[in-house]
Coordinates of C-alpha atoms in Angstrom, one line a residue:
Chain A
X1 CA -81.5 -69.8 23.5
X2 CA -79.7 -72.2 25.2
X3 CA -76.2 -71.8 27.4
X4 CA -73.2 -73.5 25.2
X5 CA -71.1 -75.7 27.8
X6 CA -68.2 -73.7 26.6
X7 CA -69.3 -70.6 28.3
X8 CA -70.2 -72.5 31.1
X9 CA -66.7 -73.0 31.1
X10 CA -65.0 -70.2 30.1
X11 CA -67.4 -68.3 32.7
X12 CA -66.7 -70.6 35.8
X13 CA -63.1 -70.7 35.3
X14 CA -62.8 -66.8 34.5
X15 CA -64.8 -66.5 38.4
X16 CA -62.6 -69.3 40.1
X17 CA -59.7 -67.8 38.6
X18 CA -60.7 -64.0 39.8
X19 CA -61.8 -65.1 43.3
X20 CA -58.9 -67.2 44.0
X21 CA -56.0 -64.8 42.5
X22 CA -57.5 -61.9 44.0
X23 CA -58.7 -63.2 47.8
X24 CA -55.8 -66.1 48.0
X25 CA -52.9 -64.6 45.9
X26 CA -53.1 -67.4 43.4
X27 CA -55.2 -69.0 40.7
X28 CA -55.8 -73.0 40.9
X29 CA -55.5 -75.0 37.4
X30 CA -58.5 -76.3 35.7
X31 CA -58.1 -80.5 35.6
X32 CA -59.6 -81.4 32.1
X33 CA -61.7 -84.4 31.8
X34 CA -62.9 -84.6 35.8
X35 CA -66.3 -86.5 36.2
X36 CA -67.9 -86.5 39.3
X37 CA -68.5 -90.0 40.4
X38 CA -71.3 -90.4 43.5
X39 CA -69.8 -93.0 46.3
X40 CA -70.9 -96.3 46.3
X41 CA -73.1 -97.3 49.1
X42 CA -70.6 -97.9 52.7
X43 CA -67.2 -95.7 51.1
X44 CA -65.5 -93.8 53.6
X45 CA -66.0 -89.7 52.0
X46 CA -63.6 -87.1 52.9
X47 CA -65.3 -84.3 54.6
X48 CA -66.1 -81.8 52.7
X49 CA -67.4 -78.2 53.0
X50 CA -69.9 -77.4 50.1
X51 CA -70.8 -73.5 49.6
X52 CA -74.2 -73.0 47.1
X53 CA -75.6 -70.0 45.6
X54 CA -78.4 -70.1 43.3
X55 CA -79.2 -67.6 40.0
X56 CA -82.1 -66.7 39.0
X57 CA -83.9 -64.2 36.1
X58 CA -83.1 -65.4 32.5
X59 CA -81.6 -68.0 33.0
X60 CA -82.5 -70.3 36.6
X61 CA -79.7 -72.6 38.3
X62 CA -78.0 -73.1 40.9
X63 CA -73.9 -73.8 41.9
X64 CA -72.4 -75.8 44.5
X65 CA -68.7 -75.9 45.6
X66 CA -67.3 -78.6 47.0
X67 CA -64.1 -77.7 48.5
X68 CA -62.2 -80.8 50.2
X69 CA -61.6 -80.2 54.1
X70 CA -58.0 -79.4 53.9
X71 CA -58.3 -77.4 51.0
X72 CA -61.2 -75.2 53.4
X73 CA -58.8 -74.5 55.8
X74 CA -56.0 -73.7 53.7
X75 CA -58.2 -71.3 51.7
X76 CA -59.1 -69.8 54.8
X77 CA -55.4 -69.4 56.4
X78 CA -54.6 -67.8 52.9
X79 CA -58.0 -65.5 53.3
X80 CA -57.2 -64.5 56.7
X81 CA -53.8 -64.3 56.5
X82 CA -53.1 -66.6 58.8
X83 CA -50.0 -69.2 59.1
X84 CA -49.9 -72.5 57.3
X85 CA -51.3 -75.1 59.8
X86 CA -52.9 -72.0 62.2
X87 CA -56.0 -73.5 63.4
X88 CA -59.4 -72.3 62.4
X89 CA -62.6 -72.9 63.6
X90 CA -65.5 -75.1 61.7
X91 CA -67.2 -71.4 62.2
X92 CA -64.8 -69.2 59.8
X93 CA -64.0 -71.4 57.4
X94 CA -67.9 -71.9 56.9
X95 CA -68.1 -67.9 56.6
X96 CA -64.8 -68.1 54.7
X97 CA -66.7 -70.9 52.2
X98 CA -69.6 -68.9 52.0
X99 CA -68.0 -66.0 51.2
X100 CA -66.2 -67.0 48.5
X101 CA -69.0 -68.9 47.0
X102 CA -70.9 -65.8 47.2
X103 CA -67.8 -64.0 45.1
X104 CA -67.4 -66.6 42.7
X105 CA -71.2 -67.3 42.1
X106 CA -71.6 -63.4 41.7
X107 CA -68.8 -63.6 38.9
X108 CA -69.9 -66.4 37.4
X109 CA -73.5 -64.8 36.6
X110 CA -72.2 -61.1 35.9
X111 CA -70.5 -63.3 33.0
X112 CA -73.6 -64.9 32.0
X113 CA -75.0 -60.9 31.8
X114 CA -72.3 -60.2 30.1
X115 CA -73.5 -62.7 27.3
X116 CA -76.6 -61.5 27.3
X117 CA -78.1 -64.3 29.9
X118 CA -78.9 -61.9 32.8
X119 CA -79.7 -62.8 36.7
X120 CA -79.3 -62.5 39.9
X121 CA -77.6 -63.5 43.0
X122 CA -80.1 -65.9 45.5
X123 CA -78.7 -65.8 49.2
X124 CA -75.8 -68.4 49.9
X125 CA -75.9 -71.4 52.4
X126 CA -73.5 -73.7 53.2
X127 CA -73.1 -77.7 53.8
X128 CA -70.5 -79.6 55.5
X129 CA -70.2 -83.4 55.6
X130 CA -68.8 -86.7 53.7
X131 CA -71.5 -88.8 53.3
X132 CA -74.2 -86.9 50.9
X133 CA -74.9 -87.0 47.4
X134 CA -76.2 -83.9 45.2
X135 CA -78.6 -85.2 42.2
X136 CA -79.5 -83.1 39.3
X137 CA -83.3 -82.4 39.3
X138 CA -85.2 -83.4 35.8
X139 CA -84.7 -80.2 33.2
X140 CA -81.3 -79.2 34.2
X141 CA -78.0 -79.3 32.6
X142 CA -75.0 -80.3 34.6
X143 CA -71.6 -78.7 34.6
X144 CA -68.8 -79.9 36.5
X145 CA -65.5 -78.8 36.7
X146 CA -62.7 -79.6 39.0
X147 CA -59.8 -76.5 40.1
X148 CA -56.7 -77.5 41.9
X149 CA -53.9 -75.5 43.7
X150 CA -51.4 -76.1 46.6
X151 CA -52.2 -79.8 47.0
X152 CA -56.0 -79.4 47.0
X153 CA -59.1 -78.4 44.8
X154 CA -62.6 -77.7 44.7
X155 CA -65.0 -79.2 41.9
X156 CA -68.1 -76.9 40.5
X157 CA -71.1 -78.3 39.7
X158 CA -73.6 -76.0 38.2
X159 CA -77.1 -77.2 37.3
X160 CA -79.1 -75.0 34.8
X161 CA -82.4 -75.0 34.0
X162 CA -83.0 -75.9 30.5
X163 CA -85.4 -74.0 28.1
X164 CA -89.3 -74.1 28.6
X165 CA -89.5 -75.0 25.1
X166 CA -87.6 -78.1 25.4
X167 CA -89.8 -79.5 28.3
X168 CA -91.5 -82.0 28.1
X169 CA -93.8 -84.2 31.5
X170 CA -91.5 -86.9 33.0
X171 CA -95.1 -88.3 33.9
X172 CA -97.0 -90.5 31.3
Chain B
X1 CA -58.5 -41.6 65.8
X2 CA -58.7 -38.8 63.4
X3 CA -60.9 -41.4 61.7
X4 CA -63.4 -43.6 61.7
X5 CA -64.2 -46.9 59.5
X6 CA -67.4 -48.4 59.6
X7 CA -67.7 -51.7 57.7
X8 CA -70.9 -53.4 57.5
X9 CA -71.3 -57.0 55.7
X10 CA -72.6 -60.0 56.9
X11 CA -69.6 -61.9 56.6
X12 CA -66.9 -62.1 59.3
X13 CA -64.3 -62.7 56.8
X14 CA -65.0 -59.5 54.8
X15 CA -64.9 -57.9 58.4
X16 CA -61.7 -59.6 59.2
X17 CA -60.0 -58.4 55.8
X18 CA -61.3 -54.7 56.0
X19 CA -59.6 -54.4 59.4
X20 CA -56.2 -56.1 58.8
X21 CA -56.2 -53.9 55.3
X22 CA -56.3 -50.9 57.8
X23 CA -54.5 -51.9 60.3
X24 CA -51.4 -49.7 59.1
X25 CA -53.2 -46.4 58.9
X26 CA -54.4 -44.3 61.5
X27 CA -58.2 -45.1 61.5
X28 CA -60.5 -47.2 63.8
X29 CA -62.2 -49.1 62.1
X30 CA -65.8 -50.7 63.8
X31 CA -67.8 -53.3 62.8
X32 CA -71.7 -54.0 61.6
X33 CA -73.0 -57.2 60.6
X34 CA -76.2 -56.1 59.3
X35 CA -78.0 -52.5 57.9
X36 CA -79.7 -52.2 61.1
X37 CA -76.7 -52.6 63.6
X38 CA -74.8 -50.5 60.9
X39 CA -77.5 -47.7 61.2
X40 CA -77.1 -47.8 65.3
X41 CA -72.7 -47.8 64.5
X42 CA -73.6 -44.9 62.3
X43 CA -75.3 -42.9 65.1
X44 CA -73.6 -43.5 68.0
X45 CA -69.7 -43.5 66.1
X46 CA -70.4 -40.9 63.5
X47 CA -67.5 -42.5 61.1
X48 CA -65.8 -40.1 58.3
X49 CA -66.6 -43.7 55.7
X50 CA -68.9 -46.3 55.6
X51 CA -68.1 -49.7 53.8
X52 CA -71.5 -51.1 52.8
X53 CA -72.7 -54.8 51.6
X54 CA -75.2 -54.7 49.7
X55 CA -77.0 -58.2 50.2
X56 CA -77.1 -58.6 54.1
X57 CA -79.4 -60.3 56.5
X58 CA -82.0 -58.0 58.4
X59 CA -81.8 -54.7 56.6
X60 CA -79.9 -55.2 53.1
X61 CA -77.4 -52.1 51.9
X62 CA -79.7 -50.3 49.9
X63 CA -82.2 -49.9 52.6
X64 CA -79.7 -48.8 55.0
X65 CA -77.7 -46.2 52.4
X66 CA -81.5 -45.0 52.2
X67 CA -81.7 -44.3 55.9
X68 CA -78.7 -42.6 55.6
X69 CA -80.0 -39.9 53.1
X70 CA -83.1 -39.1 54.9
X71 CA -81.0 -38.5 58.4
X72 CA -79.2 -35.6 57.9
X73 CA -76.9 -35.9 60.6
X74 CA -75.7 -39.0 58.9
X75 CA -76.9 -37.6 54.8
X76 CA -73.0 -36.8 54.4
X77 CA -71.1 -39.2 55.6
X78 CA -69.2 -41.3 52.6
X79 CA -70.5 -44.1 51.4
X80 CA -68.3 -47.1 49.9
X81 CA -70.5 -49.9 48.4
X82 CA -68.9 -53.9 48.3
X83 CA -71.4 -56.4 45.9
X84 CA -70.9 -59.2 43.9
X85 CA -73.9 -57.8 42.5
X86 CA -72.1 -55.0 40.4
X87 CA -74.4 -55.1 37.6
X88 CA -77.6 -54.8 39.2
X89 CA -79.9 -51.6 38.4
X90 CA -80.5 -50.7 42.3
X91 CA -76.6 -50.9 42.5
X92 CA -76.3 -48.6 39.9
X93 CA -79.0 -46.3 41.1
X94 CA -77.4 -45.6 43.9
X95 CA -74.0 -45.1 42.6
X96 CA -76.0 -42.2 40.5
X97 CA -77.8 -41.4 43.9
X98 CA -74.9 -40.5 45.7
X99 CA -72.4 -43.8 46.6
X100 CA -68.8 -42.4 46.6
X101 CA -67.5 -45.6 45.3
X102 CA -68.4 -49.4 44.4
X103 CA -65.8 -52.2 45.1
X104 CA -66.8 -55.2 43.1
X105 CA -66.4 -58.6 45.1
X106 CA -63.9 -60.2 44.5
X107 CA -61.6 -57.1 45.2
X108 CA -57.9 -57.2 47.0
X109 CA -56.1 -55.5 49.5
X110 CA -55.0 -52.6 46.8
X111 CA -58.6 -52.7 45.2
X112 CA -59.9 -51.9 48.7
X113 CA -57.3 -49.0 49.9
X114 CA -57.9 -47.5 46.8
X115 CA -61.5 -47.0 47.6
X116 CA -60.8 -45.7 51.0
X117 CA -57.8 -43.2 50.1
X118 CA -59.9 -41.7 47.5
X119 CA -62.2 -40.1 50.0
X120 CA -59.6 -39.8 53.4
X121 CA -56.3 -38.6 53.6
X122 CA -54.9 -41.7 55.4
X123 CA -51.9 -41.3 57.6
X124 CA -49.9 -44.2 57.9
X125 CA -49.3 -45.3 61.9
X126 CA -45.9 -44.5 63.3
X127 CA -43.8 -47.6 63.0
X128 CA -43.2 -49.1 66.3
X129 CA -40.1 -48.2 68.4
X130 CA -40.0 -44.7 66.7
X131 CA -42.4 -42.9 68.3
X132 CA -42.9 -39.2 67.5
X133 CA -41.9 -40.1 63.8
X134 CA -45.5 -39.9 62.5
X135 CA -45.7 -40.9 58.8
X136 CA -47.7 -39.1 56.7
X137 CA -47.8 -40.8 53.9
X138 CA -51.4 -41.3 52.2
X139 CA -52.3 -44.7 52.1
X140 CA -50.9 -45.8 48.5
X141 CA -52.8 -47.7 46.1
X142 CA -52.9 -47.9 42.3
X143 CA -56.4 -47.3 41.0
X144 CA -57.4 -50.8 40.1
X145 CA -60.1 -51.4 37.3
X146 CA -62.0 -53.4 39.9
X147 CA -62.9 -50.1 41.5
X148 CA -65.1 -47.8 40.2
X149 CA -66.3 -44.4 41.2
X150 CA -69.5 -42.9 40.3

């Protein structure tokens, strides 16, 4: 059986919403109708700090959060409980990444048990740069969903495996 | 210290939030970032909790809370577990094997001293510029849903 995109959805933004209100004191807003758009070849990328966490059992995928630079930091300030504008190191705010990719990933696929999809949490890693572009592999489904609070955001995009049964060789 | 903390997860930040949540009882808290350093902390500190990750680099939570049950100078020591992986069957084996508690990731500040004031009688530190006045309140936390206790 395959996962509906609405609880794709509904799962994601119940984890984003639960990490964020619980770890930062406040839940971002889901921006309807967001579409990731890879740069064109030579545009200038804001840095960005991408967290990933795969799932694996039932159903096979894996998540990456892109959190803009700013919005990093300000994450971690709110984590640590640090000052607006403290300075951070590169080092804690990729722990601070990590970490809540690691919560929001582990929501996300205790929600997908929930529904009867059940999994399990692969190790996290994380990314950091401006100039990269993450493609979908053949046989998966893409999700992508953009969050925004205090000025700043971070965009899901969860890739899924699709079913066996609908397989077919990209090769001739 | 009338008590010890002992948190042990991988992540600095988890570290950094268990020890500011603390910081107004009396406890020391001491750190791990693994199952094998935690196992060494656990020896040499002998703490009256350990907070446990479950997925961690090295030696993972479960083997350590497993070395902790076969030592048994350390067999009775409390332990707290912290997963995102809540709903995993080793998770729940050990909350029937003997876990005092399970804080599911995400969890907050209230989540967490719930957990922890469930098993020690937390006294709050004496505010500063009154000394002699030592607070004994327990550290106060409403019992959250997001913790559980087996």
């Amino acid at each position: 059986m395959p996962i509906s995109e609405s609880l794709v959805r509904d799962s994601i933004g119940r984890a984003v919403s639960d990490v964020c209100s619980r770890m930062l004191g406040k839940a971002p807003i889901l921006r309807h109708g967001f579409r990731l758009v890879p740069p064109s070849p030579g545009e200038a990328v804001p840095p960005t700090v991408v967290g990933a966490a795969g799932i694996t059992g039932s159903v096979n995928g894996f998540i990456h959060l892109y959190f803009d630079l700013d919005f990093a930091n300000h994450c971690t300030r709110r984590l640590l409980g640090l000052l607006d504008g403290a300075v951070v190191p590169d080092s804690s705010v990729n722990d601070a990444v990590g970490e809540l990719t690691n919560m929001t990933v582990g929501a996300f696929k205790r929600a997908l048990s929930a529904a009867g999809f059940s999994c399990r949490l692969t190790t996290s890693s994380i990314l950091r740069g401006g100039s990269f572009n993450i493609e979908p592999i053949t046989f998966a489904d893409r999700h992508v969903f953009r969050f925004e609070m205090d000025g700043g955001g971070l965009t899901t995009d969860i890739l899924i495996e699709t079913a066996l049964v609908s397989r077919e060789s990209p090769f001739p | 210290m009338r008590f010890k903390v002992l948190t042990v997860d991988d992540s600095r930040t988890v570290r950094f939030i268990v020890r500011k949540a603390l910081a107004s009882y009396e406890c020391e808290v001491i750190e791990a970032a693994n199952g094998a350093e935690g196992l060494a902390q656990a020896v040499a500190s002998r703490p009256s909790l350990i907070l446990l990750d479950v997925v961690m680099p090295l030696m993972d939570g479960l083997s350590m809370f497993e070395k902790l049950r076969q030592d048994t100078s350390l067999s009775s020591i409390p332990v707290v577990l912290l997963t995102a992986e809540a709903d995993c069957e080793e998770v729940s084996a050990l909350c029937r094997d003997g876990a005092r508690g399970l804080i599911v990731k995400p969890f907050s500040e209230v989540d967490l001293l719930a957990a922890v004031s469930s098993i020690l009688d937390l006294p709050r530190r004496a505010p500063a510029g009154a000394p002699g006045r030592h607070a004994s309140r327990r550290a106060e936390a409403e019992v959250s849903p997001k913790s559980t206790f087996g």
